[in-house]
Short mmCIF file of C-alpha atoms and ligand atoms in Angstrom, two decimals:
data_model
loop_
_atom_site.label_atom_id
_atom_site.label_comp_id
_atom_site.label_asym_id
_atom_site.label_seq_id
_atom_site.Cartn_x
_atom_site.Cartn_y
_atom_site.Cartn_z
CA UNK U 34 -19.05 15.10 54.61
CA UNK U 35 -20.19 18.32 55.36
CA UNK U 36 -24.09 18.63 54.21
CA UNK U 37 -23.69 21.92 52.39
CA UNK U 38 -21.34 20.41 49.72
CA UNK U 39 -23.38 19.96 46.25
CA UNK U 40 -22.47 17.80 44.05
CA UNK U 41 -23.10 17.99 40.12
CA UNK U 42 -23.68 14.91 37.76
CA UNK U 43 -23.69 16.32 33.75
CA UNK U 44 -24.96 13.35 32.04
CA UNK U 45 -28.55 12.01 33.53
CA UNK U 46 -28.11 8.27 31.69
CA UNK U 47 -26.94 5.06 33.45
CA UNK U 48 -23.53 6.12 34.42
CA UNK U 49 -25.09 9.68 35.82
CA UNK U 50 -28.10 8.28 37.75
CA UNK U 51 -26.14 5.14 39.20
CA UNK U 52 -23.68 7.90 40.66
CA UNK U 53 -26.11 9.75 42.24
CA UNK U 54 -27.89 6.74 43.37
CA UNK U 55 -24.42 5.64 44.97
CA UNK U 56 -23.95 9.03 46.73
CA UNK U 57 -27.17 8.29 48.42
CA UNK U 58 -26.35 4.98 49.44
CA UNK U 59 -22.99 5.99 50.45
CA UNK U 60 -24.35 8.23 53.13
CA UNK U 61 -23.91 11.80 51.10
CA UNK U 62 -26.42 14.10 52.81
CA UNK U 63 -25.29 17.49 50.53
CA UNK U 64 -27.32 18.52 47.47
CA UNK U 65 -27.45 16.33 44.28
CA UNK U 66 -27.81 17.34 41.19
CA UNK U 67 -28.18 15.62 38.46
CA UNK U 68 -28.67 17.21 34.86
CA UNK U 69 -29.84 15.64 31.22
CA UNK U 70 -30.86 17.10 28.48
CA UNK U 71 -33.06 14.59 27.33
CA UNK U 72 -37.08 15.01 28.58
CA UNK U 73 -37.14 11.40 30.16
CA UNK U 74 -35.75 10.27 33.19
CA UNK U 75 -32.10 8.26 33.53
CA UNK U 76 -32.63 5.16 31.24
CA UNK U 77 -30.90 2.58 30.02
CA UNK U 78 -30.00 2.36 26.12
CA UNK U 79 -29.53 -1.62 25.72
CA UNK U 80 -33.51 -2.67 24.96
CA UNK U 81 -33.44 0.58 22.25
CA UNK U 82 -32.49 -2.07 20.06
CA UNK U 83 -33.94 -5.37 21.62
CA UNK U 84 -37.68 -5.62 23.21
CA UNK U 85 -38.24 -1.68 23.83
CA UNK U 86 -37.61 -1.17 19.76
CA UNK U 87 -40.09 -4.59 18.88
CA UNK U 88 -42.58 -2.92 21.02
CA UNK U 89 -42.42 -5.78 23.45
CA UNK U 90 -42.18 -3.92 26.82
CA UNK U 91 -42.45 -0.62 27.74
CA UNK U 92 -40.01 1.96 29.13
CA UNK U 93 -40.90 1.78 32.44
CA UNK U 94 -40.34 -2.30 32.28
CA UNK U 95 -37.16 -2.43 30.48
CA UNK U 96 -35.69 0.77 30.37
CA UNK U 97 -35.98 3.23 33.32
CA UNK U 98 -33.23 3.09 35.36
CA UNK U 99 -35.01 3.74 38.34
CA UNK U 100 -39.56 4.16 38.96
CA UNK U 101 -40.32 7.87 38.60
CA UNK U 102 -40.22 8.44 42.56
CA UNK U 103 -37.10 7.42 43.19
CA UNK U 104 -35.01 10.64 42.55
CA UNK U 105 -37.47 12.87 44.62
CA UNK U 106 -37.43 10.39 47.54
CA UNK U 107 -33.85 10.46 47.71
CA UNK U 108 -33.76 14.07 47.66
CA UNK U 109 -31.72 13.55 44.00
CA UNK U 110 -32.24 17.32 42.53
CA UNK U 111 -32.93 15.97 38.41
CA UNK U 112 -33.18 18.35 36.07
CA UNK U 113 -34.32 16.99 32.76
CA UNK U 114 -34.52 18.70 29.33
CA UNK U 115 -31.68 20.78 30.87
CA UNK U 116 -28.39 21.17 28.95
CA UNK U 117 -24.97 22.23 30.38
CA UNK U 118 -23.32 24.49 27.93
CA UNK U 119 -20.26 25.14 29.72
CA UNK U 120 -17.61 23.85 32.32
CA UNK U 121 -15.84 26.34 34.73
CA UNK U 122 -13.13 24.77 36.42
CA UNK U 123 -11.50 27.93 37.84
CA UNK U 124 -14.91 29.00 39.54
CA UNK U 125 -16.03 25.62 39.93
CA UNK U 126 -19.08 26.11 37.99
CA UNK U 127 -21.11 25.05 35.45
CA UNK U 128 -23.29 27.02 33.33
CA UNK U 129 -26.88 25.99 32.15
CA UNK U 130 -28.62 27.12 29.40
CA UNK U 131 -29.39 29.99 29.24
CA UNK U 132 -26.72 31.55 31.78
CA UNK U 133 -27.53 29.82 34.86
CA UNK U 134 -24.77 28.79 36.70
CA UNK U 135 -24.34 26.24 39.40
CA UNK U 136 -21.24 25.70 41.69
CA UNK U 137 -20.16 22.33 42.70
CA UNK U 138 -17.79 21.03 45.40
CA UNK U 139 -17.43 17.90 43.00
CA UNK U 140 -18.52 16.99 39.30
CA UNK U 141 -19.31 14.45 37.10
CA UNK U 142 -19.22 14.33 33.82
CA UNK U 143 -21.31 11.12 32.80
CA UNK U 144 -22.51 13.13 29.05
CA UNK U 145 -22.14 9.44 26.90
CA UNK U 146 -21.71 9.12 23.41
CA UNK U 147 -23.15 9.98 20.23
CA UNK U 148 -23.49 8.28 17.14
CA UNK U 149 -21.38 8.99 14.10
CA UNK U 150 -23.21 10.18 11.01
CA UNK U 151 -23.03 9.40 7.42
CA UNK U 152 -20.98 11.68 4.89
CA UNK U 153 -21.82 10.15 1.78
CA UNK U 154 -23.89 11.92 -0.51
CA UNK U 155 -27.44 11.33 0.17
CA UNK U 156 -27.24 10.98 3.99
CA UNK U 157 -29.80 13.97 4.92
CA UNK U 158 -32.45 12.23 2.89
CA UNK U 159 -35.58 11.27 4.57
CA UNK U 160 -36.00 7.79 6.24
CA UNK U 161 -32.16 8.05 7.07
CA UNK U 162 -32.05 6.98 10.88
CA UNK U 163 -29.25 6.57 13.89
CA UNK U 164 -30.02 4.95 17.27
CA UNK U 165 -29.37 6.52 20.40
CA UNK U 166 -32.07 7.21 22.13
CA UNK U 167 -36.09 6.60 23.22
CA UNK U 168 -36.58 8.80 20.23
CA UNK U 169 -35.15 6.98 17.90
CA UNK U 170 -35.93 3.64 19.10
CA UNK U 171 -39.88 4.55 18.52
CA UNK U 172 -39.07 6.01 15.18
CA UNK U 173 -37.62 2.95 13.80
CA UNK U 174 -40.62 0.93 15.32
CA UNK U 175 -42.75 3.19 13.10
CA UNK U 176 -40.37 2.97 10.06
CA UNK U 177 -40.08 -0.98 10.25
CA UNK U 178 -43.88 -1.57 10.39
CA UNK U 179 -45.44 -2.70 6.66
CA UNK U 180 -43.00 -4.86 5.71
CA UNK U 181 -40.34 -2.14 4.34
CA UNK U 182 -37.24 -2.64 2.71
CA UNK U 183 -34.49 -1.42 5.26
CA UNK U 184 -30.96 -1.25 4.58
CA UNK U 185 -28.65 -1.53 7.73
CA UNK U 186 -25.33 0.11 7.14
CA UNK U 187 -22.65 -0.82 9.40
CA UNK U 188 -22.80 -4.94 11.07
CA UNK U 189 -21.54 -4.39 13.95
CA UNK U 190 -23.65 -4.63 17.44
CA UNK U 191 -25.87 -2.04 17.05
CA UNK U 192 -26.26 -2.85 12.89
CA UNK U 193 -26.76 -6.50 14.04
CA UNK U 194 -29.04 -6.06 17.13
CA UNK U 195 -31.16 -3.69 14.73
CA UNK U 196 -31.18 -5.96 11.83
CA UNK U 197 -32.36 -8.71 14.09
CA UNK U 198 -35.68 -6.88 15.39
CA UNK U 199 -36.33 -5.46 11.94
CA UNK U 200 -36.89 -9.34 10.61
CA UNK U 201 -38.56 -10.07 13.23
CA UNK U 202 -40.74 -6.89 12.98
CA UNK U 203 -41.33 -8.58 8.98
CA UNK U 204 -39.17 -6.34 7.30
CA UNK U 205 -37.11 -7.11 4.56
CA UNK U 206 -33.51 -6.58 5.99
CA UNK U 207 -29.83 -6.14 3.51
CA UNK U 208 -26.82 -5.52 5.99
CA UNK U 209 -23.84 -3.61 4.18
CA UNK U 210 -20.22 -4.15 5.82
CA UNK U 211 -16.60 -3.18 5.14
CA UNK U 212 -15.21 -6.14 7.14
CA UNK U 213 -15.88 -10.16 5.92
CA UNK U 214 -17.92 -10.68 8.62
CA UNK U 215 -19.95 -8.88 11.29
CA UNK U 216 -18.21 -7.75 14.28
CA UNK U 217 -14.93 -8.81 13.37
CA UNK U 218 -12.93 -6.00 14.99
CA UNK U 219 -14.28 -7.28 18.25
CA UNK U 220 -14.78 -10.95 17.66
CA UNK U 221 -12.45 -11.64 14.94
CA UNK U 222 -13.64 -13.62 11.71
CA UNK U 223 -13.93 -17.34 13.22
CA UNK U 224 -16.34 -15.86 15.68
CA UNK U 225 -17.85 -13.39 13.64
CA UNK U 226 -18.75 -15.88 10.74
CA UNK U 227 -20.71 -17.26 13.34
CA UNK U 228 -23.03 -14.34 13.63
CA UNK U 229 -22.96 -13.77 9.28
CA UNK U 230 -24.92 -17.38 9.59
CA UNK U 231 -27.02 -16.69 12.07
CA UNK U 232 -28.27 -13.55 9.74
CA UNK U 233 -28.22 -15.22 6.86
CA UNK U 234 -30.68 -17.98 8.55
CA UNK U 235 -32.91 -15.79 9.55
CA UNK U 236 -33.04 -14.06 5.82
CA UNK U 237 -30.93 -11.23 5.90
CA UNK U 238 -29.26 -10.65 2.61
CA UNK U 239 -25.59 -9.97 3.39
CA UNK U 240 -22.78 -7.44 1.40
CA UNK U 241 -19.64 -7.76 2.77
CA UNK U 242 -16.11 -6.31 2.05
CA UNK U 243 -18.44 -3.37 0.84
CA UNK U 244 -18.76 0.25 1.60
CA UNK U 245 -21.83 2.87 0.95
CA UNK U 246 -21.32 5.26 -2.18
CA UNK U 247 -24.12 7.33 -2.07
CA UNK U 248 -28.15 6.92 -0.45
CA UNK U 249 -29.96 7.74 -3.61
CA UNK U 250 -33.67 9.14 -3.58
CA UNK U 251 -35.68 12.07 -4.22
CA UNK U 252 -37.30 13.58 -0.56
CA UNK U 253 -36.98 10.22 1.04
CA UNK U 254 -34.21 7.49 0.41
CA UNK U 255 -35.06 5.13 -2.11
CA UNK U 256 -31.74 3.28 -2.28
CA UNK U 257 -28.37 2.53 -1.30
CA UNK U 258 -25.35 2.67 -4.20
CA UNK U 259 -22.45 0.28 -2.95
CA UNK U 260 -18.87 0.85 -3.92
CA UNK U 261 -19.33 -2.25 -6.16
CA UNK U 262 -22.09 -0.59 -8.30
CA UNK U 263 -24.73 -2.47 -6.83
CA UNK U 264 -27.63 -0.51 -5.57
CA UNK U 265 -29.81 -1.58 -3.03
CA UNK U 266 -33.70 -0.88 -2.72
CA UNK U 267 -34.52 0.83 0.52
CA UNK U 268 -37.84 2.52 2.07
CA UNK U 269 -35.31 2.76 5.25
CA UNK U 270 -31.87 3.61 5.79
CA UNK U 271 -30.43 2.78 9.45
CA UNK U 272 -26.73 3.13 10.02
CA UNK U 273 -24.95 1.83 13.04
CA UNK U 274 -21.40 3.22 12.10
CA UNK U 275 -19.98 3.54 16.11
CA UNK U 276 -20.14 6.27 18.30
CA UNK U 277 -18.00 9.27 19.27
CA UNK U 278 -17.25 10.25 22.62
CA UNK U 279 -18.91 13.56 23.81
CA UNK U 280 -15.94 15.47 24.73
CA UNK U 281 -17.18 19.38 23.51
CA UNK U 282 -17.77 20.78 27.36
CA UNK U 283 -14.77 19.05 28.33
CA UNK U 284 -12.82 20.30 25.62
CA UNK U 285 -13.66 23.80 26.30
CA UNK U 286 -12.87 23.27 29.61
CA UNK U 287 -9.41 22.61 29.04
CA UNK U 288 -9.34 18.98 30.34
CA UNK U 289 -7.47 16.23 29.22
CA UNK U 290 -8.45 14.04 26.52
CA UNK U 291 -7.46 11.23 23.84
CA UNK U 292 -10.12 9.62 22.23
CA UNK U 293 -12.87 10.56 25.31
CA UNK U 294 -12.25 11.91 28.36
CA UNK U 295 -8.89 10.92 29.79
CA UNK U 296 -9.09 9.64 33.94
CA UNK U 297 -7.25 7.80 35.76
CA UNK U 298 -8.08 4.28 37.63
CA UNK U 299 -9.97 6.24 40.03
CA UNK U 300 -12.15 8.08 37.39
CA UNK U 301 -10.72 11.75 38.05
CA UNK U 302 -9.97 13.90 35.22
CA UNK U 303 -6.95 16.25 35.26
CA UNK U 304 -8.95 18.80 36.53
CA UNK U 305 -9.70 19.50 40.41
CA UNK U 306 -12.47 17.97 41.75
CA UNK U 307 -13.70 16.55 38.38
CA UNK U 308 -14.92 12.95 37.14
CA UNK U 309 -15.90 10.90 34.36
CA UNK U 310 -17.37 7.91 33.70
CA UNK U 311 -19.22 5.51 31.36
CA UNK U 312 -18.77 5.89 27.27
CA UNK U 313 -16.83 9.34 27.45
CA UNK U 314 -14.44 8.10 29.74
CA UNK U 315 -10.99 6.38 28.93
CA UNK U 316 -10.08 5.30 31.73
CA UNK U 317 -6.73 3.60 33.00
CA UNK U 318 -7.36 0.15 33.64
CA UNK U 319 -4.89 -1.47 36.23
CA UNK U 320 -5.15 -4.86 34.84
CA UNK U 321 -4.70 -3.90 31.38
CA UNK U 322 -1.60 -0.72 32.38
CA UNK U 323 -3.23 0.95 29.67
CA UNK U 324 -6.46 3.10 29.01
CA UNK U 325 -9.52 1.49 27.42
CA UNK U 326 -12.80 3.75 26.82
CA UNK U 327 -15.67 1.15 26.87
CA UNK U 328 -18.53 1.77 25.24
CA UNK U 329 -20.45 -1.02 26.82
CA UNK U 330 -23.55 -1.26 29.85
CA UNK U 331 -21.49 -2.46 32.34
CA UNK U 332 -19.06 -0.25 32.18
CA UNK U 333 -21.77 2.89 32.78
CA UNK U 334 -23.54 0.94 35.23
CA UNK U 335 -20.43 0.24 37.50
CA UNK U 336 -18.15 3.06 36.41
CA UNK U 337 -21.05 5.80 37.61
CA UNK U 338 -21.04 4.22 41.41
CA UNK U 339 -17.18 3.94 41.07
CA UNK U 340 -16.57 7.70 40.50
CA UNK U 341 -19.18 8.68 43.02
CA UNK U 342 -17.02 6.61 45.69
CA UNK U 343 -14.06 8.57 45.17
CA UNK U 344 -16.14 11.89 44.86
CA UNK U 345 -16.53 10.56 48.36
CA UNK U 346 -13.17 10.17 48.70
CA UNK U 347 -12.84 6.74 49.17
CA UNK U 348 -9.95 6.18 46.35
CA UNK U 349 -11.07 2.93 44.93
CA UNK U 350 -9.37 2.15 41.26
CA UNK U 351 -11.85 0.60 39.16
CA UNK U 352 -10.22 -2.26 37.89
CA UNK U 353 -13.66 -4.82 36.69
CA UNK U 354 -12.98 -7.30 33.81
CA UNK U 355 -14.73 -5.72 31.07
CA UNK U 356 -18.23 -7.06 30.22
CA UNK U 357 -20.84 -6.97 27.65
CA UNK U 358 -23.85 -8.46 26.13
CA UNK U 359 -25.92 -8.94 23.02
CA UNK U 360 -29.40 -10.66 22.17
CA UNK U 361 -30.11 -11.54 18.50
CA UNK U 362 -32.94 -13.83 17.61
CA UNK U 363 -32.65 -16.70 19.71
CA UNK U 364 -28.56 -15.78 20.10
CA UNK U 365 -27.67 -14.59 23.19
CA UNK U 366 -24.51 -13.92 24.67
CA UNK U 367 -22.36 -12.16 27.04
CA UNK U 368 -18.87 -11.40 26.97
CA UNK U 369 -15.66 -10.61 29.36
CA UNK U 370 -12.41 -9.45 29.15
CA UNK U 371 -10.38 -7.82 26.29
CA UNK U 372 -8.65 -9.17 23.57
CA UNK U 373 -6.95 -6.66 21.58
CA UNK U 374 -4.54 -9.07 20.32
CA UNK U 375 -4.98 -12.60 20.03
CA UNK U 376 -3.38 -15.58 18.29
CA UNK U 377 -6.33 -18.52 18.50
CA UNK U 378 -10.21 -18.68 19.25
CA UNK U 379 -10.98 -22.48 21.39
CA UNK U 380 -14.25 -23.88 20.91
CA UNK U 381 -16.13 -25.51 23.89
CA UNK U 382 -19.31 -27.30 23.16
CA UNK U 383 -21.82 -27.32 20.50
CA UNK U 384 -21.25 -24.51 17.55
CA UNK U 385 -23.21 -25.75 15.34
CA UNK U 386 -26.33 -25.47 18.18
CA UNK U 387 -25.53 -22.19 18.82
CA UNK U 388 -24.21 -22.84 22.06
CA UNK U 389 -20.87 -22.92 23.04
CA UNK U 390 -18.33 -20.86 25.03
CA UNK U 391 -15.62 -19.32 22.79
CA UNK U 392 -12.30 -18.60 24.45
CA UNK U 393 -9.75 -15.62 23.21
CA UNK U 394 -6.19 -17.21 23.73
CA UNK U 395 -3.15 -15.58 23.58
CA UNK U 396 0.24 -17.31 24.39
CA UNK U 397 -1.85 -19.83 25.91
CA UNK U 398 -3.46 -17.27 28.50
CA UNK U 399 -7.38 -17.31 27.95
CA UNK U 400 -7.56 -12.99 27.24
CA UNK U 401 -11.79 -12.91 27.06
CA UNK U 402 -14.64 -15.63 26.52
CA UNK U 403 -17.66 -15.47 25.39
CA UNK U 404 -20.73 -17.27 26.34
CA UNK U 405 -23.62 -18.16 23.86
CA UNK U 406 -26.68 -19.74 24.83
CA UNK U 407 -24.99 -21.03 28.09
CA UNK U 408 -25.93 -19.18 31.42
CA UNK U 409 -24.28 -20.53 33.92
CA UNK U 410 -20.49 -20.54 33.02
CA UNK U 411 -19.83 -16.63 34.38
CA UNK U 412 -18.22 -17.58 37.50
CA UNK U 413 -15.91 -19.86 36.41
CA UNK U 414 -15.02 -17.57 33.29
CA UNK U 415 -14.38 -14.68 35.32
CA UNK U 416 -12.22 -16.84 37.86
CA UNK U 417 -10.00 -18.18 34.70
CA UNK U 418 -9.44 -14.19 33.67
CA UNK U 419 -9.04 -13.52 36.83
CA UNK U 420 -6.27 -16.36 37.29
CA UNK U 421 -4.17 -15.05 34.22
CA UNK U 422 -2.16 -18.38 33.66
CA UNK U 423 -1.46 -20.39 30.95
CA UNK U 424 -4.41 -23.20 30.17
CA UNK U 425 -4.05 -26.70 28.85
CA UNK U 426 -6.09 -25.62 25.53
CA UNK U 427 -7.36 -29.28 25.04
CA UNK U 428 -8.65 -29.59 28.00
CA UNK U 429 -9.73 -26.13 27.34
CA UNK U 430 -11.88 -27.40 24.80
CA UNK U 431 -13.17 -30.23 26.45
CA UNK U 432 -16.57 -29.96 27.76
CA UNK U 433 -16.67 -32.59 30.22
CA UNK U 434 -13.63 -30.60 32.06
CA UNK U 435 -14.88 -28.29 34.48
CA UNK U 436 -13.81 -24.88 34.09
CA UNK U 437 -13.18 -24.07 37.17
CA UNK U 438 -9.89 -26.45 37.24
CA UNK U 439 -8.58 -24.47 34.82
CA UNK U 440 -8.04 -21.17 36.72
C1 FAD A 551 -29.38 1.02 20.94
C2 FAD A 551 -28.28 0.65 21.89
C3 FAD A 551 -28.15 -0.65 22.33
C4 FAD A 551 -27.13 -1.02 23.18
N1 FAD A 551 -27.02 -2.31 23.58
C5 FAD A 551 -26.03 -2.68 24.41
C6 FAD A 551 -25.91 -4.05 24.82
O1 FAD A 551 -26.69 -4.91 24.43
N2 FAD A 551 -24.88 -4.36 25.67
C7 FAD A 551 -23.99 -3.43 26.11
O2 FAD A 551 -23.08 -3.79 26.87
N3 FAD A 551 -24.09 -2.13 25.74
C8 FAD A 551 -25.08 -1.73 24.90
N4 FAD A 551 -25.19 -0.42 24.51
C9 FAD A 551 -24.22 0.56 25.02
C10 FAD A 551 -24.67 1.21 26.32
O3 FAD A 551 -26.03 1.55 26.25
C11 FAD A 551 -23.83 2.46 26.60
O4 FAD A 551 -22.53 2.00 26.85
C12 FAD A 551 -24.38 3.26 27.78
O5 FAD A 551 -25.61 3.83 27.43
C13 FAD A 551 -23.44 4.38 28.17
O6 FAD A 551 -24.03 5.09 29.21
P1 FAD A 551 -23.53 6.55 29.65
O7 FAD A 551 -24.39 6.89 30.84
O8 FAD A 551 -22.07 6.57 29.76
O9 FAD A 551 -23.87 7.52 28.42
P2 FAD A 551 -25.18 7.79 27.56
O10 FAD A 551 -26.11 6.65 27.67
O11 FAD A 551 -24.72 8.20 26.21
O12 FAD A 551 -25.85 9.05 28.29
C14 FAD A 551 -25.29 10.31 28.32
C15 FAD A 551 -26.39 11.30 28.65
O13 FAD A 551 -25.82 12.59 28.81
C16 FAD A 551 -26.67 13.55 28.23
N5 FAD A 551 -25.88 14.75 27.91
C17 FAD A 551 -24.88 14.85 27.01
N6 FAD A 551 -24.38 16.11 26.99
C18 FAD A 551 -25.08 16.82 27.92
C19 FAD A 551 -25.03 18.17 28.36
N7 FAD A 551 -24.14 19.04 27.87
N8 FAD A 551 -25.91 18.58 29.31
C20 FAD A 551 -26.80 17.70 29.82
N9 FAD A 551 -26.87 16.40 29.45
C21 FAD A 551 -26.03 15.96 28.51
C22 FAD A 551 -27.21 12.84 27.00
O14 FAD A 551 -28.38 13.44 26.53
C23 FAD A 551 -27.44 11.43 27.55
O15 FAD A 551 -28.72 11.28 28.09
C24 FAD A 551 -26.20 -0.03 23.63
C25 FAD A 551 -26.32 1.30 23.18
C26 FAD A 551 -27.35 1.64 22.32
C27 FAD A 551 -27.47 3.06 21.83
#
């Protein structure tokens, strides 16, 4: 690779700064460039709503991606509080604010997600907050101390993760949900009852099948009027409604896209010499022979290194079993593999304990498991996605059968 090539990253967050990391470690001696518009370095959003948010650690123990020295000793160009305004695939350029603009032999756009906001009346009340970044994270710290009634629109992980630390901040915590249970477009209601228990033991008090009329207040929100009538009393208002993909550059740009950024199994766009990965992406999947966008970790934290491969030029198709986690209370869990359709959830182990693995059949091929409370089952669960076949679901069920005989 010729050492004059420069190579842009738009996005400095997981996906971004693992890609540049990878180009490093890959041997790339050109110019990297990696741009954010947010005043911190790369970091990771996961503890936003776990130990960063309850105070617990500090950025620079749970959330930096990398310690502050890192980009300059790999001669990683960041530019922080710096926003790319537009994409110029003809020239190859890319234009910083204000009117700066930057070739590159290869680009990434890594730019993420944003969260989608309330339309109801009421929404740009005060004490009305979203989670997405540092930011936010320490705002709701500030907002949950004193014991404050908080109403958490939405239940699904971000809702739930959030509603978690606020009780055990002390806050007084009402979760409002159109579903029956939490997470149930993910999970599905068997599973997702699971988690309406675990709230409901630690406190919560639950509304579901439910939506939001209106946040009612004067200056600040002072309550929350459900489509039933019922209004709840709030001093805080957080909703975790999902996230849209940040496709505006690309848009302008004239590339591809369907619900994100559309790219192939080896993370190129439809433009020349142009990436994406992590949540903006939606991606091809080989295994799946259709496109998934994930808005998950793993997904930004292997995705980045992917794309920077085959800015490399190494055509790899990035084909990983999808992968997630979540920590609530004393809950924690991680997930793998997809599960769009399903027709039965198997139980293995104890349920009632809180800790189990949960297995996503579908014409008797195990589609994605779940892990709670169990640590050391990720091997074997991976090899039984991996295998594909059909599994004796008894012996499925049956803890004293190994798992790995079952791939
Ligand atoms: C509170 C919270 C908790 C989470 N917990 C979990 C969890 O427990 N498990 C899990 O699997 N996933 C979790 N996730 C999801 C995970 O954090 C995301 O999937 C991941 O952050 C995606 O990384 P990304 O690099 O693709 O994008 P992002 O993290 O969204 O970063 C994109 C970056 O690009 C920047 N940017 C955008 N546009 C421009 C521009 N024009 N110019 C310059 N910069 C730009 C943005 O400012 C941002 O810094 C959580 C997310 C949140 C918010």
């Amino acid at each position: 690779m010729s050492p004059q090539q420069r190579f842009v990253i738009v996005g400095a967050s997981l996906a971004g700064a693992k890609a540049a990391e990878t180009l490093r470690t890959e041997g790339f001696d050109g110019e990297v460039v990696l741009i954010g518009e947010e005043a911190l370095r790369p970091y990771e959003r996961p503890p936003l709503s776990k130990d960063y948010l309850r105070g617990e650690k500090s950025f620079d123990e749970t959330a930096a991606v990398h310690p502050a020295d890192f980009y300059d000793a790999n001669r990683i160009e960041l530019r922080k509080g710096t926003r790319v305004t537009e994409v110029d695939p003809g020239r190859a350029e890319v234009v910083i604010s204000p009117g700066e603009r930057l070739g590159y032999d290869r680009l990434l756009l890594s730019v993420g997600a944003e969260p989608r906001h309330l339309s109801v009346p009421g929404a740009e009340l005060d004490c009305v907050h979203y989670l997405r970044t540092v930011g936010d994270s320490d705002a709701l710290r500030q907002a949950f101390s004193g014991s404050p009634q908080v109403v958490v629109i939405g239940a699904g992980w971000i809702g739930c993760e959030v509603a978690a630390s606020a009780r055990q901040l002390g806050a007084n915590v009402a979760m409002v949900e159109l579903a029956s249970v939490p997470l149930e477009k993910v999970l599905g209601h068997e599973v997702g009852a699971i988690y309406r228990d675990l709230h409901a033991d630690h406190g919560v008090d639950m509304h579901f099948g439910v939506g939001v009329d209106a946040l009612e207040g004067g200056k600040a929100v002072e309550g929350v009027r459900l489509t039933d009538g019922t209004v709840l009393p709030a001093q805080v208002v957080v909703a975790g409604i999902g996230v849209t993909p940040r496709t505006a550059l690309a848009e302008r740009a004239g590339l591809a896209l369907d619900n994100g950024v559309l790219v192939d199994e080896y993370l190129t766009t439809n433009a020349e010499g142009i990436y994406a990965a992590g949540d903006v992406a939606n991606a091809f999947h080989p295994r799946y022979r259709t496109r998934i966008r994930l808005e998950h970790w793993s997904a930004a934290l292997n995705q980045g290194p992917a794309a920077a491969r085959n800015m490399l030029g190494q055509h790899k198709a990035y084909d990983r079993v999808p992968y997630f986690f979540s920590d609530q209370y004393d809950l924690g869990m991680e997930y793998r593999g997809w599960a769009p359709v399903f027709d039965r959830v198997v139980f293995r182990g104890d349920v009632a304990n809180r800790e189990f693995i949960s297995f996503w059949v579908n014409q008797g091929r195990v589609v994605a498991a779940m892990n709670v409370n169990i640590w050391d089952a990720g091997d074997a669960i991976e090899a039984l996605l991996n295998s594909g076949g059909t599994v004796d679901l008894d012996r499925l069920a049956d803890p004293n059968v190994d798992l790995t005989e079952l791939s």
